[in-house]
Coordinates of C-alpha atoms in Angstrom, one line a residue:
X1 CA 33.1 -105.0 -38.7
X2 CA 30.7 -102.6 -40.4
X3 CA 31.4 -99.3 -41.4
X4 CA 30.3 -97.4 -38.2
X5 CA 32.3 -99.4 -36.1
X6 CA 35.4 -98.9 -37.8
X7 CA 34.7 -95.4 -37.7
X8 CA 33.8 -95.2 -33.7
X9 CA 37.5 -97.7 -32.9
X10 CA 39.5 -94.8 -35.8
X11 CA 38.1 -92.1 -33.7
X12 CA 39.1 -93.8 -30.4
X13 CA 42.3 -94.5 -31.4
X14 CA 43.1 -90.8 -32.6
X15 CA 41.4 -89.8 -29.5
X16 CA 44.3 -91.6 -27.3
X17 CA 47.2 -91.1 -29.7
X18 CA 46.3 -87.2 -29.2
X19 CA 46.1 -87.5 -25.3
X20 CA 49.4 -89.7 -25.4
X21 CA 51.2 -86.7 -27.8
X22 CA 49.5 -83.8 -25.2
X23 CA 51.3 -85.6 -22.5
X24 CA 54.5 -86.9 -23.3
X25 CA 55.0 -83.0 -24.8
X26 CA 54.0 -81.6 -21.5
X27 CA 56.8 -84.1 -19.7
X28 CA 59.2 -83.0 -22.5
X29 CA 58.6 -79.3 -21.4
X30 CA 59.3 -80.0 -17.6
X31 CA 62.7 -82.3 -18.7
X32 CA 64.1 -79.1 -20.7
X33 CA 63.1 -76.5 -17.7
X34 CA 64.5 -79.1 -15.1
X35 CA 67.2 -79.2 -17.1
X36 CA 68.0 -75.5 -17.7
X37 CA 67.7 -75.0 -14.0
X38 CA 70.0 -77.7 -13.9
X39 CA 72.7 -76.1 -15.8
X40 CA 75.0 -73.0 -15.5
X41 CA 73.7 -69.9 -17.1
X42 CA 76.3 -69.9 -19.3
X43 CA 76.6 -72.8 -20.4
X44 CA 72.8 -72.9 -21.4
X45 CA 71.7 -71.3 -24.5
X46 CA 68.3 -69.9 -24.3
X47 CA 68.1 -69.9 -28.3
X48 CA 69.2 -73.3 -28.6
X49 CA 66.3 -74.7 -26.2
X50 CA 64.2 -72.3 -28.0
X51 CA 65.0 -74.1 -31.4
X52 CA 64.9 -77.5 -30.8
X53 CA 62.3 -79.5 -32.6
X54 CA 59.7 -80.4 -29.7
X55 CA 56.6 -82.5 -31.4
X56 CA 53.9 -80.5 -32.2
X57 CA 50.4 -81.0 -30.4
X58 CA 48.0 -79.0 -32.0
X59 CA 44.9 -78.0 -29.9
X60 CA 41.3 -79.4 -30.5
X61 CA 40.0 -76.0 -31.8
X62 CA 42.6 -76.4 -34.7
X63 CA 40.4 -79.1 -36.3
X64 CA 37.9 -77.0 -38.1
X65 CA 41.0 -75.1 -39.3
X66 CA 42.2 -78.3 -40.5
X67 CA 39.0 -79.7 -41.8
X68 CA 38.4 -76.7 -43.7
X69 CA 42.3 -75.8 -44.7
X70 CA 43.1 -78.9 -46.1
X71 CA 39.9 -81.2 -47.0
X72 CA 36.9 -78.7 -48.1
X73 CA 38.9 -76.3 -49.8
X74 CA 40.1 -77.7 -52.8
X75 CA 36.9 -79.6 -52.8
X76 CA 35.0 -76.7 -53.0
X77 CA 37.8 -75.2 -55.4
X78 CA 37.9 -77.4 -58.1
X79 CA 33.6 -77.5 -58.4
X80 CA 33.8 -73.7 -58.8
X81 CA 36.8 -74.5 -61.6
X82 CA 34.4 -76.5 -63.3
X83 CA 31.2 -75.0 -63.0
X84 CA 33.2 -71.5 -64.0
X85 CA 35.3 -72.9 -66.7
X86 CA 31.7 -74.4 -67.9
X87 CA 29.3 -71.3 -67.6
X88 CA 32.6 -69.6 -69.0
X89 CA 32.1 -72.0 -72.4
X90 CA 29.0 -71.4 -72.5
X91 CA 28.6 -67.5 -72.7
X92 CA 31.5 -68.1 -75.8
X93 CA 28.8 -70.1 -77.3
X94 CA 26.1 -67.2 -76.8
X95 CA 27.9 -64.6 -77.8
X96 CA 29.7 -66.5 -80.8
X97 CA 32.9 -65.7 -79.5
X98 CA 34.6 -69.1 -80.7
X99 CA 33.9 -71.5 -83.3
X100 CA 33.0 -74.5 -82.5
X101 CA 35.6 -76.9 -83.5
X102 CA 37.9 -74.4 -80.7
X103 CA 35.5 -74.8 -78.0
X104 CA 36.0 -78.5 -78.3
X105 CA 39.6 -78.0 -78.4
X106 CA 39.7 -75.8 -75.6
X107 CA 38.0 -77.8 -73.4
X108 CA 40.3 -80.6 -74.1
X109 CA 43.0 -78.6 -73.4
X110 CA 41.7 -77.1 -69.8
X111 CA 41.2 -81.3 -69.0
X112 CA 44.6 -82.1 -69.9
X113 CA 46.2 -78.9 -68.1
X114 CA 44.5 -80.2 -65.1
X115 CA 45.8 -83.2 -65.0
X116 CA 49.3 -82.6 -65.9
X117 CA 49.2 -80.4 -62.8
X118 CA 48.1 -83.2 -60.6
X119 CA 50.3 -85.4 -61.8
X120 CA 53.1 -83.2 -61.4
X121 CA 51.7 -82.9 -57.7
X122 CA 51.4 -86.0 -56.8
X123 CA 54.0 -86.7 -55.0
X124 CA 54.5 -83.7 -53.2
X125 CA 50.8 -82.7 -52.4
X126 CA 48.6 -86.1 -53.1
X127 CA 45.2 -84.9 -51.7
X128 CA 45.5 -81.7 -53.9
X129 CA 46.5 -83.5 -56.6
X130 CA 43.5 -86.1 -56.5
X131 CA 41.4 -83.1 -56.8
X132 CA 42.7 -81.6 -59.4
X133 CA 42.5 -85.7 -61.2
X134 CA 38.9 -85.2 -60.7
X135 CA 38.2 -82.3 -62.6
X136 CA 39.9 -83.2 -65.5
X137 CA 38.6 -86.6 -65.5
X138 CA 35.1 -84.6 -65.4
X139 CA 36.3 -81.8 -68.2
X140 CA 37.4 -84.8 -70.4
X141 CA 34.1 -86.7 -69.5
X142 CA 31.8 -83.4 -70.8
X143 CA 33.8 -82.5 -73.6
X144 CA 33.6 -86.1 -75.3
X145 CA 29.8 -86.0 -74.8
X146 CA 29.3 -82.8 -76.2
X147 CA 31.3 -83.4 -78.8
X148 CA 29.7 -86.4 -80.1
X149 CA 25.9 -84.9 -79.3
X150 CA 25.9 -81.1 -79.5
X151 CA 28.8 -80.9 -82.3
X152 CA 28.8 -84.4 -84.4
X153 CA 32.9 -84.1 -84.1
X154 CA 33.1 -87.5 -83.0
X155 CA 31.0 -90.9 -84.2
X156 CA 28.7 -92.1 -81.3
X157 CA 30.9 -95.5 -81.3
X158 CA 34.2 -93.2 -80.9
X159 CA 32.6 -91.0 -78.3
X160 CA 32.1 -93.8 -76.0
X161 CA 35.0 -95.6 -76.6
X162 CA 36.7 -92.2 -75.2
X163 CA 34.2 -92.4 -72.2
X164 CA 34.9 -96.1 -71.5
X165 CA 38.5 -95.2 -71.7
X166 CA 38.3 -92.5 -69.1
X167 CA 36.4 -94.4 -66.9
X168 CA 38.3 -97.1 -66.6
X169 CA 41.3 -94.6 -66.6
X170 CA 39.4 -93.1 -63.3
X171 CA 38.6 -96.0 -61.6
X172 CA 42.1 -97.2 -61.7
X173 CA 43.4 -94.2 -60.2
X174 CA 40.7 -93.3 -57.6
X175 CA 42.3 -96.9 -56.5
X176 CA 45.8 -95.9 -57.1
X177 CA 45.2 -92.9 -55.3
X178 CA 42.5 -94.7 -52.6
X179 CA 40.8 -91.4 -52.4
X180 CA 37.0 -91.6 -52.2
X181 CA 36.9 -87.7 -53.4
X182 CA 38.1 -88.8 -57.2
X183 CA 35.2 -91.0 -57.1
X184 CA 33.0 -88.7 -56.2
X185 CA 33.6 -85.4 -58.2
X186 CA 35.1 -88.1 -61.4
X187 CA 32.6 -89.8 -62.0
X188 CA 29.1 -89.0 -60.0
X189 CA 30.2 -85.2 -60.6
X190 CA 29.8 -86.0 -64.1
X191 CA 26.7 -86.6 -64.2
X192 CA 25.2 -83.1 -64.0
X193 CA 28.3 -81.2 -66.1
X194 CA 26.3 -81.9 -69.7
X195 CA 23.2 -80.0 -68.1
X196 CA 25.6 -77.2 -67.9
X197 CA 26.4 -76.3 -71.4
X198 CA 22.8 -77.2 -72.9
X199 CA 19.5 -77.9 -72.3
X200 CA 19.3 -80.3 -75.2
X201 CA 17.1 -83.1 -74.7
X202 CA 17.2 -84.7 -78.5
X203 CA 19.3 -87.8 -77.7
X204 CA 18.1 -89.3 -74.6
X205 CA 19.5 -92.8 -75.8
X206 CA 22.7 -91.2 -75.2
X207 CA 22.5 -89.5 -71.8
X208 CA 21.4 -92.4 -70.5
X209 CA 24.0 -94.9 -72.2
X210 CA 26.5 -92.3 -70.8
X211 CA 24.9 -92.5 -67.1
X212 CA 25.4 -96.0 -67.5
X213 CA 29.1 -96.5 -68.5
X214 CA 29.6 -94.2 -65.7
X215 CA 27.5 -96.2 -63.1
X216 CA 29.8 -99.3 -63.9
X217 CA 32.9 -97.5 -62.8
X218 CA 31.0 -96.6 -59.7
X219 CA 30.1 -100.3 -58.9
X220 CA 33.8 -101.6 -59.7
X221 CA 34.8 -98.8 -57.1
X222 CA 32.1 -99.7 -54.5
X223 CA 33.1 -103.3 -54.9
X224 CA 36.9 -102.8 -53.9
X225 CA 36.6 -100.4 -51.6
X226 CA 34.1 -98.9 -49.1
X227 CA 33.5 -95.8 -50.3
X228 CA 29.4 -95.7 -49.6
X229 CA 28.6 -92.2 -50.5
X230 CA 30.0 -92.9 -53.7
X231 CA 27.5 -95.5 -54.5
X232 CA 24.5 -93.3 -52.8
X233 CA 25.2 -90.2 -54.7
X234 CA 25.2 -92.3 -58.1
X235 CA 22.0 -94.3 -57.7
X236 CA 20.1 -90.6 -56.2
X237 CA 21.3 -88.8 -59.0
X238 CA 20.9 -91.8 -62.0
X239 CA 17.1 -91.8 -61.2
X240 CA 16.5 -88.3 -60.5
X241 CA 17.6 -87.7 -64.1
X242 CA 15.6 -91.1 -65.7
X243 CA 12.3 -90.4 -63.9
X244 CA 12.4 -86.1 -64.6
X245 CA 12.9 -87.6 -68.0
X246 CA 10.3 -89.5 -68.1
X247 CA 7.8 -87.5 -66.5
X248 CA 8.4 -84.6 -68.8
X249 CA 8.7 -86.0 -72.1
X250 CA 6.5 -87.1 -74.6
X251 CA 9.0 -89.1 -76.7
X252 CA 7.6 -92.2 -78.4
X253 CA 10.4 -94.1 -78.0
X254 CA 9.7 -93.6 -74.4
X255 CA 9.0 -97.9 -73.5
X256 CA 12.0 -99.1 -75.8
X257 CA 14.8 -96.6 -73.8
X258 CA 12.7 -96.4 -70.6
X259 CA 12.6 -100.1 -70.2
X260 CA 16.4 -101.0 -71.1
X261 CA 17.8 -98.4 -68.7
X262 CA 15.0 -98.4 -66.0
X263 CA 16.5 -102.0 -66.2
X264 CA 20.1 -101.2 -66.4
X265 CA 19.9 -98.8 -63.4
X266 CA 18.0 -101.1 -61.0
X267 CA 20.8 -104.1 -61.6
X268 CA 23.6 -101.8 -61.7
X269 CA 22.3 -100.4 -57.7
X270 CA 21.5 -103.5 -56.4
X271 CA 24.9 -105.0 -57.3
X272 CA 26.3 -101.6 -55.5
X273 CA 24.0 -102.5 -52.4
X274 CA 24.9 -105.8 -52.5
X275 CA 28.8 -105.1 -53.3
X276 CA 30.3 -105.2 -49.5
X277 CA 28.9 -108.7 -49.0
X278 CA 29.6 -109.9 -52.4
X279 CA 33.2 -108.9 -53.2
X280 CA 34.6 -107.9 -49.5
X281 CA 32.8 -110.5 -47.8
X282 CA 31.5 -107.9 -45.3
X283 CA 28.1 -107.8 -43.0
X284 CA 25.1 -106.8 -44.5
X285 CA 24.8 -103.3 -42.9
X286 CA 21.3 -101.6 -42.5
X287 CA 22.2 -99.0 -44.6
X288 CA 22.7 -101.1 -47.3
X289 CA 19.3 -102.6 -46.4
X290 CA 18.0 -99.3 -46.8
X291 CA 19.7 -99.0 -50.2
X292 CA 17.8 -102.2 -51.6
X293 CA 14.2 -100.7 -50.7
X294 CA 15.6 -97.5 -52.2
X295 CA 16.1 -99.0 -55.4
X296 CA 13.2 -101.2 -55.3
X297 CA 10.9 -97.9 -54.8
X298 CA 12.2 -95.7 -57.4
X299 CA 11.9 -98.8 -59.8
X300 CA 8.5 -99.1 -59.3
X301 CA 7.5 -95.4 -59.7
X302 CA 10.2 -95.5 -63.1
X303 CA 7.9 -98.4 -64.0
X304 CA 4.8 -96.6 -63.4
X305 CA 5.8 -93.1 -66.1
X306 CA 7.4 -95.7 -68.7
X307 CA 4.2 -97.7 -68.8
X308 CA 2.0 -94.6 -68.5
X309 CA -0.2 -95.6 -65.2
X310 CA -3.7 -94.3 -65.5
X311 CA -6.0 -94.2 -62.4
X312 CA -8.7 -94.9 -64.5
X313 CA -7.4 -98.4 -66.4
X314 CA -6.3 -101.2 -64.7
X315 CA -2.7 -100.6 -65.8
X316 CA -1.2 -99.4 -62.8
X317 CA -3.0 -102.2 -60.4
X318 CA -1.3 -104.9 -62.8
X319 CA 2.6 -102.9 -62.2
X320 CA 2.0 -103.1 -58.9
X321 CA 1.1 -106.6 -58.6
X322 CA 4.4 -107.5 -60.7
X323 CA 6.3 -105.5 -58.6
X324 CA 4.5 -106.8 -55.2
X325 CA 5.4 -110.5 -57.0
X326 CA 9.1 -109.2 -57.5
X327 CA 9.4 -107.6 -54.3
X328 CA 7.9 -110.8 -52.7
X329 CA 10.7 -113.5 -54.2
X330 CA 13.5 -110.7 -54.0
X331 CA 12.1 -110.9 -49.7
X332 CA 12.4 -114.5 -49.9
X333 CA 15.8 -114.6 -51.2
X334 CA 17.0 -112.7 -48.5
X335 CA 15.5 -114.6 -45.7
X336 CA 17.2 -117.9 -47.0
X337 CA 20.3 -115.3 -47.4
X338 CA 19.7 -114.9 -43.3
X339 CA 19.3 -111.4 -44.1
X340 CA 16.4 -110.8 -41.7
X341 CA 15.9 -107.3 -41.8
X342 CA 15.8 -107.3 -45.4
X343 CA 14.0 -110.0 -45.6
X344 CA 11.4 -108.5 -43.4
X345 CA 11.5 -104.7 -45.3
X346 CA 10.8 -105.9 -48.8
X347 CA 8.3 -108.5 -47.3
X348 CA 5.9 -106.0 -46.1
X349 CA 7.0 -103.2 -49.4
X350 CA 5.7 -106.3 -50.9
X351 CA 2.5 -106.1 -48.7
X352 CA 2.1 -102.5 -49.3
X353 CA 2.3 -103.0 -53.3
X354 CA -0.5 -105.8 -52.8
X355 CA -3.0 -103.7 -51.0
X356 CA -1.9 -100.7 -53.9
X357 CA -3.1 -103.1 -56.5
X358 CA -6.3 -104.3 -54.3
X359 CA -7.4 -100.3 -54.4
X360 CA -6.3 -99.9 -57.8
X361 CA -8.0 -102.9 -59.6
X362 CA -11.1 -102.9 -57.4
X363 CA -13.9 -100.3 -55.9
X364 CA -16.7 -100.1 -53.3
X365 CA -17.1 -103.2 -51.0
X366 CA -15.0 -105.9 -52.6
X367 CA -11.7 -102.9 -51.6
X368 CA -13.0 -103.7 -47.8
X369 CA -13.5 -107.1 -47.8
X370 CA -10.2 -108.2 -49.8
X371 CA -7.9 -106.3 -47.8
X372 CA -9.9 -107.8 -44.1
X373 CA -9.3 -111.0 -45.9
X374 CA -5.6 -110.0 -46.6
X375 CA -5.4 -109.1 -43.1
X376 CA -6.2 -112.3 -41.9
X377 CA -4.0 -114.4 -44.1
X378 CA -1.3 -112.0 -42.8
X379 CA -2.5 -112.6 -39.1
X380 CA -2.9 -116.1 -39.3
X381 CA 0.5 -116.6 -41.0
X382 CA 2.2 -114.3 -38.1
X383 CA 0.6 -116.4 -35.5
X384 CA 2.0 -119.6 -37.2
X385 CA 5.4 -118.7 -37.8
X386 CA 5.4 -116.6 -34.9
X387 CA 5.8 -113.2 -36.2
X388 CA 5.7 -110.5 -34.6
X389 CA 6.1 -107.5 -37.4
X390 CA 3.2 -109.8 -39.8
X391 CA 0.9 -109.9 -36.7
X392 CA 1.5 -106.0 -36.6
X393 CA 1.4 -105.5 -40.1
X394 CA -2.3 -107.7 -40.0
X395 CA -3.7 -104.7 -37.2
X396 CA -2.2 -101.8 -38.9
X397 CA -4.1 -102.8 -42.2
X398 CA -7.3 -103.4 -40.0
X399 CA -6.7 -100.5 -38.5
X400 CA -6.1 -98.6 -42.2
X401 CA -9.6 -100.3 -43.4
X402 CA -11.4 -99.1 -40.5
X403 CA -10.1 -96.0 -41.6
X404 CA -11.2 -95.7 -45.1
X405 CA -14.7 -97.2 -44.0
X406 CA -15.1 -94.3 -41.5
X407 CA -13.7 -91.8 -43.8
X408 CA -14.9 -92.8 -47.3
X409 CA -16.8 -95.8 -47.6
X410 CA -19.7 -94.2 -45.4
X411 CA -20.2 -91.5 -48.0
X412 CA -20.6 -94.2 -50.8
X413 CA -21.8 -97.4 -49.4
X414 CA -25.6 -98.3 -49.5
X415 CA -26.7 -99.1 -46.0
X416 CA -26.6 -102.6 -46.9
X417 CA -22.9 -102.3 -47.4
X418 CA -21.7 -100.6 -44.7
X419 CA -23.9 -103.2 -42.3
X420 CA -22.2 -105.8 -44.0
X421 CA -18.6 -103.9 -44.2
X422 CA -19.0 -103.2 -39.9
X423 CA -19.8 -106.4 -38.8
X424 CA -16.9 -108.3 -41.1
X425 CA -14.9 -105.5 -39.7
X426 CA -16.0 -106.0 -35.9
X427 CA -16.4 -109.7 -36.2
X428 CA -12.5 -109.7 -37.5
X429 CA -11.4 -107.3 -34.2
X430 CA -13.3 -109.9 -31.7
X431 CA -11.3 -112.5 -33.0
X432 CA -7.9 -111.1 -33.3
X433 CA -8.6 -109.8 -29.3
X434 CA -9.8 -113.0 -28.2
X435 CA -6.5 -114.6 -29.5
X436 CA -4.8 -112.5 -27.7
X437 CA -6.3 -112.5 -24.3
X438 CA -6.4 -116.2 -24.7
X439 CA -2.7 -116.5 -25.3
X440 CA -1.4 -113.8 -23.8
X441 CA 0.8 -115.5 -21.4
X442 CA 2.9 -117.3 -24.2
X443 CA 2.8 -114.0 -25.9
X444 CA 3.7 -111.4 -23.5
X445 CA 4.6 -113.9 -20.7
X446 CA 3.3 -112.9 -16.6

């Protein structure tokens, strides 16, 4: 059952456990009056009726109260905690109110404050208590890193042995706790807290090593439990931060980082795409389909900045062919998977990236020509395997030449070209039409 079934049966199930409670309290109510009328006057006591525990039904407008009172509240409460507690840090540092070996100390301290408090809540107050685990998990998380990169207090190797530690730490109790909210404001919320304190871009190595260490807790959590925003959140937020990097940047060691963590971060999100079939032997749900293409696309264009793409060289036509190449055997490993729609998606993402690198590598004419000849390999393979999306994927890119021919290539072309360009056009349409008014029974049936 995917996730948006079990959501629709949970909310058909409260829906009749609240109906059941509305009415078996109304019948209550009519078993007490019946039974006051029943009795002598005196020997009925209006303020014992009065204080009997009756069950509580609480009326549908009640929910926003309770959606707000006791689930966005202390969400939005403990990101103002941080983001003051941080902004708070950082005017100390401006104004040279504290040294720095104290603001390292204090930060620690606010961490560890926070989660004695939700550990002394716990039992009590467990949602409340998982929020306030998230911010210190995310105070402790920040002050580590800027200890090791803005203040040298710590050793790069000790910094991130603290940051494993706490991950690990956090990923054990988001699952103790089996709250998605820890996962989310733990670990993804970590992400952006260094960005509050400075604007120091010196150790890239390091952000990015630290993005990563906290991707892997967010793939151990995605595997064991199906928390999908979790998973979302990270692999938005990871690339955001690698690809502004590598736009804005001018750092030579651009190819040796860019490539190991472009890397890391595409294996790390597909194995969080893939993680509910994998480990918890769920469907492949669409959203998880659109996951895959996700990733797949933002690899490409983190590919294209970390090998600096020029429209006037041939290097971004020969990225796109590898990555029309990968997306083309990653399409074929989900067919045989029996993943269709997958399949199907990065087979024509694949398709896309080949006519990209058609565009890129080649001009005038030969552009025309190659993609009605990709067209018809495209049709003809529909036809044969009987495909109905490649058929439509061989007329949309017909269609897209025309297009261009129209458009551009008729302010360019001699007149020799476009005469030749029209009629391998037209010529191409005939055909594909004929095919289709000859078969059009076994296609379309009566």
């Amino acid at each position: 059952m995917d996730e948006k079934a079990r959501l629709q049966a949970l909310e058909k199930q409260i829906e009749d456990l609240s109906a059941q409670i509305k009415e078996q309290y109304r019948a209550l109510q009519q078993l007490h009056a019946e039974l006051q009328s029943l009795k002598p006057a005196s020997t009925v006591n209006p303020d014992t009726v009065n204080k009997k525990k009756l069950p509580i039904y609480s009326h549908p407008s009640s929910s926003l109260e309770n959606l707000i009172g006791l689930r966005l509240i202390h969400l939005i409460g403990i990101v103002v905690l941080v983001i003051g507690l941080s902004l708070g840090v950082k005017y100390a540092i401006d104004k040279n109110l504290i040294s720095e070996g104290l603001r390292i100390v204090l930060a620690y301290a606010a961490g560890l404050l926070l989660y004695f408090l939700s550990a002394s809540l716990r039992k009590q107050y467990a949602a409340f208590s998982a929020i306030l685990f998230s911010g210190a998990m995310a105070s402790l998380y920040f002050t580590s890193f800027g200890a090791c990169v803005y203040y040298h207090f710590l050793s790069y190797t000790a910094s991130f042995v603290i940051m494993i530690a706490l991950t690990v730490f956090t990923t054990v109790e988001a699952l103790r706790y089996n709250r998605q909210e820890i996962a989310l404001l733990g670990l993804v919320g970590a992400y952006g807290i260094p960005f509050l304190i400075s604007p120091d871009r010196g150790h890239p190595e390091m952000l990015f090593l630290y993005i990563s260490i906290i991707n892997v807790g967010v793939v151990f959590l995605c595997a064991k439990k199906p928390w999908i925003l979790v998973g979302r959140a990270a692999q938005a937020i990871s690339w955001l931060l690698f690809i502004g990097w590598v736009v804005w940047q001018n750092d030579e060691r651009l190819k040796t980082y860019g490539l190991v963590f472009m890397f890391a971060f595409f294996v790390q999100f597909a194995v969080n795409a893939l993680s509910a079939k994998l480990f918890r032997k769920e469907p492949f749900s669409l959203f998880a389909t659109y996951q895959i293409l996700a990733n797949n696309l933002l690899f490409y264009v983190a590919a294209l900045f970390v090998f600096g793409y020029s429209f006037v060289d041939s290097t971004i036509a020969i990225i796109s062919l590898l990555f029309a190449a990968f997306a083309a055997a990653q399409a074929v490993a989900f067919l045989f998977w029996k993943e269709n729609i997958a399949g199907k998606l990065l087979a024509f993402y694949a398709l896309a990236l080949f006519v990209l690198f058609i565009g890129f590598q080649w001009k005038g004419i030969t552009v025309t020509l190659l993609w009605l000849l990709t067209a018809v390999v495209i049709f003809v393979a529909g036809v044969k395997f009987k495909s109905i999306p490649a058929r439509m994927a061989a007329i949309a890119l017909m269609g897209f030449t025309l297009l261009k021919l129209v458009a551009l290539d008729s302010l360019t072309f001699s007149t020799l070209q476009k005469v030749i360009a029209y009629l391998v056009l037209g010529v191409l349409l005939l055909v594909v039409s004929f095919f289709y008014q000859k078969f059009k029974e076994q296609l379309f049936g009566e």
